[in-house]
Amino acid sequence: QVQLVESGGGLVQAGGSLRLSCAASGTRSSFRLMGWYRQAPGKQRELVTTITSGGSTNYADSVKGRFTISRDNAKNTVYLQMNSLKPEDTAVYYCKATLSILYKEFEYWGQGTQVTVSS
């Protein structure tokens, strides 16, 4: 059973930084894609950033230049370094991982971690 466990959320003042981690367990396979999504109160869940097993990244325009995604394939862990945080970054952040096995894809989500940025 694949599980994703996020950590690192919390309360920070605007302009501050946080680093989120998401550790996957239950498989020795490398995830084809790992990423972070967020959901603010009253809003739909949105993509923040993704990273492939080869290290290619994609960012939402709203976080470009401020957030950096990275991963450690040996540990099946993905990180999100968030700098210059703004109040509008306040949301529950979810880790998502996609596993490709025999031409099928399996998606997994973490339980979410709260990030609150005060003004």
mmCIF file of C-alpha atoms in Angstrom:
data_model
loop_
_atom_site.group_PDB
_atom_site.id
_atom_site.type_symbol
_atom_site.label_atom_id
_atom_site.label_comp_id
_atom_site.label_asym_id
_atom_site.label_seq_id
_atom_site.Cartn_x
_atom_site.Cartn_y
_atom_site.Cartn_z
ATOM 1 C CA GLN A 1 0.000 0.000 0.000
ATOM 2 C CA VAL A 2 1.576 3.253 -1.155
ATOM 3 C CA GLN A 3 1.359 6.093 1.324
ATOM 4 C CA LEU A 4 2.455 9.699 1.090
ATOM 5 C CA VAL A 5 3.199 11.636 4.240
ATOM 6 C CA GLU A 6 3.687 15.387 4.116
ATOM 7 C CA SER A 7 5.427 17.487 6.721
ATOM 8 C CA GLY A 8 6.771 20.979 7.146
ATOM 9 C CA GLY A 9 3.665 23.118 7.076
ATOM 10 C CA GLY A 10 2.989 25.831 9.598
ATOM 11 C CA LEU A 11 2.450 29.513 10.236
ATOM 12 C CA VAL A 12 4.840 32.049 8.785
ATOM 13 C CA GLN A 13 4.844 35.776 8.228
ATOM 14 C CA ALA A 14 4.667 37.241 4.761
ATOM 15 C CA GLY A 15 8.090 37.229 3.169
ATOM 16 C CA GLY A 16 9.146 34.177 5.102
ATOM 17 C CA SER A 17 10.039 30.679 3.986
ATOM 18 C CA LEU A 18 8.886 27.136 4.574
ATOM 19 C CA ARG A 19 10.060 23.779 3.293
ATOM 20 C CA LEU A 20 7.585 20.993 2.753
ATOM 21 C CA SER A 21 8.527 17.347 2.470
ATOM 22 C CA CYS A 22 6.557 14.393 1.163
ATOM 23 C CA ALA A 23 7.863 10.913 1.804
ATOM 24 C CA ALA A 24 6.437 7.955 -0.081
ATOM 25 C CA SER A 25 6.403 4.458 1.316
ATOM 26 C CA GLY A 26 5.055 1.117 0.222
ATOM 27 C CA THR A 27 6.901 0.848 -3.072
ATOM 28 C CA ARG A 28 10.468 0.631 -4.322
ATOM 29 C CA SER A 29 9.448 1.865 -7.754
ATOM 30 C CA SER A 30 10.286 5.380 -8.790
ATOM 31 C CA PHE A 31 7.312 7.634 -9.339
ATOM 32 C CA ARG A 32 7.040 8.935 -12.886
ATOM 33 C CA LEU A 33 5.746 12.247 -11.592
ATOM 34 C CA MET A 34 5.584 13.905 -8.206
ATOM 35 C CA GLY A 35 4.103 17.231 -7.360
ATOM 36 C CA TRP A 36 2.363 19.636 -5.063
ATOM 37 C CA TYR A 37 -1.153 20.975 -5.210
ATOM 38 C CA ARG A 38 -2.916 23.373 -2.890
ATOM 39 C CA GLN A 39 -6.438 24.202 -1.901
ATOM 40 C CA ALA A 40 -7.448 27.437 -0.264
ATOM 41 C CA PRO A 41 -10.749 27.775 1.605
ATOM 42 C CA GLY A 42 -13.646 28.050 -0.816
ATOM 43 C CA LYS A 43 -11.447 27.392 -3.836
ATOM 44 C CA GLN A 44 -10.689 24.419 -6.019
ATOM 45 C CA ARG A 45 -7.514 22.451 -5.644
ATOM 46 C CA GLU A 46 -4.855 23.814 -7.975
ATOM 47 C CA LEU A 47 -1.529 22.696 -9.322
ATOM 48 C CA VAL A 48 1.504 24.317 -7.736
ATOM 49 C CA THR A 49 4.406 22.425 -9.256
ATOM 50 C CA THR A 50 5.484 19.034 -10.585
ATOM 51 C CA ILE A 51 8.744 17.221 -11.192
ATOM 52 C CA THR A 52 9.429 14.154 -13.311
ATOM 53 C CA SER A 53 11.710 11.297 -12.386
ATOM 54 C CA GLY A 54 14.247 12.872 -14.730
ATOM 55 C CA GLY A 55 14.084 16.210 -12.963
ATOM 56 C CA SER A 56 11.991 18.248 -15.383
ATOM 57 C CA THR A 57 9.866 20.780 -13.522
ATOM 58 C CA ASN A 58 6.706 22.740 -14.101
ATOM 59 C CA TYR A 59 5.410 25.655 -12.016
ATOM 60 C CA ALA A 60 2.215 27.614 -11.746
ATOM 61 C CA ASP A 61 2.768 31.217 -12.784
ATOM 62 C CA SER A 62 1.811 32.412 -9.321
ATOM 63 C CA VAL A 63 4.783 30.671 -7.695
ATOM 64 C CA LYS A 64 7.480 30.941 -10.352
ATOM 65 C CA GLY A 65 10.663 32.410 -8.972
ATOM 66 C CA ARG A 66 9.549 31.864 -5.371
ATOM 67 C CA PHE A 67 8.990 28.117 -5.037
ATOM 68 C CA THR A 68 11.391 25.327 -5.911
ATOM 69 C CA ILE A 69 10.529 21.663 -6.193
ATOM 70 C CA SER A 70 13.123 18.928 -5.864
ATOM 71 C CA ARG A 71 13.146 15.210 -5.269
ATOM 72 C CA ASP A 72 15.336 12.458 -3.971
ATOM 73 C CA ASN A 73 14.555 9.376 -6.045
ATOM 74 C CA ALA A 74 16.510 7.092 -3.755
ATOM 75 C CA LYS A 75 14.289 8.132 -0.859
ATOM 76 C CA ASN A 76 11.105 8.551 -2.937
ATOM 77 C CA THR A 77 10.755 11.957 -1.365
ATOM 78 C CA VAL A 78 9.764 15.258 -2.905
ATOM 79 C CA TYR A 79 10.406 18.677 -1.408
ATOM 80 C CA LEU A 80 8.933 22.118 -1.878
ATOM 81 C CA GLN A 81 11.020 25.110 -0.874
ATOM 82 C CA MET A 82 8.753 28.123 -0.561
ATOM 83 C CA ASN A 83 10.339 31.562 -0.321
ATOM 84 C CA SER A 84 8.904 35.067 -0.294
ATOM 85 C CA LEU A 85 5.608 33.694 0.915
ATOM 86 C CA LYS A 86 2.483 35.784 0.482
ATOM 87 C CA PRO A 87 -0.847 35.654 2.315
ATOM 88 C CA GLU A 88 -2.425 34.320 -0.878
ATOM 89 C CA ASP A 89 -0.204 31.242 -0.572
ATOM 90 C CA THR A 90 -2.261 30.213 2.451
ATOM 91 C CA ALA A 91 -3.791 26.823 1.720
ATOM 92 C CA VAL A 92 -3.642 23.145 2.474
ATOM 93 C CA TYR A 93 -0.800 21.721 0.420
ATOM 94 C CA TYR A 94 -1.130 18.207 -0.939
ATOM 95 C CA CYS A 95 1.528 15.944 -2.334
ATOM 96 C CA LYS A 96 0.651 13.806 -5.337
ATOM 97 C CA ALA A 97 2.632 10.975 -6.866
ATOM 98 C CA THR A 98 2.034 9.061 -10.071
ATOM 99 C CA LEU A 99 3.320 5.538 -10.514
ATOM 100 C CA SER A 100 3.484 3.927 -13.965
ATOM 101 C CA ILE A 101 3.343 0.153 -14.001
ATOM 102 C CA LEU A 102 2.787 -1.901 -17.148
ATOM 103 C CA TYR A 103 1.249 1.015 -19.072
ATOM 104 C CA LYS A 104 -1.153 1.776 -16.240
ATOM 105 C CA GLU A 105 -0.935 4.792 -14.009
ATOM 106 C CA PHE A 106 -1.730 4.934 -10.336
ATOM 107 C CA GLU A 107 -2.153 8.221 -8.524
ATOM 108 C CA TYR A 108 -1.645 8.743 -4.824
ATOM 109 C CA TRP A 109 -2.329 11.713 -2.584
ATOM 110 C CA GLY A 110 -1.024 12.724 0.784
ATOM 111 C CA GLN A 111 -3.269 13.870 3.595
ATOM 112 C CA GLY A 112 -2.288 17.520 3.229
ATOM 113 C CA THR A 113 -0.386 19.981 5.363
ATOM 114 C CA GLN A 114 -1.590 23.461 6.301
ATOM 115 C CA VAL A 115 0.426 26.490 5.290
ATOM 116 C CA THR A 116 -0.699 29.805 6.722
ATOM 117 C CA VAL A 117 0.964 33.070 5.759
ATOM 118 C CA SER A 118 0.107 36.059 7.900
ATOM 119 C CA SER A 119 0.284 39.609 6.619
#
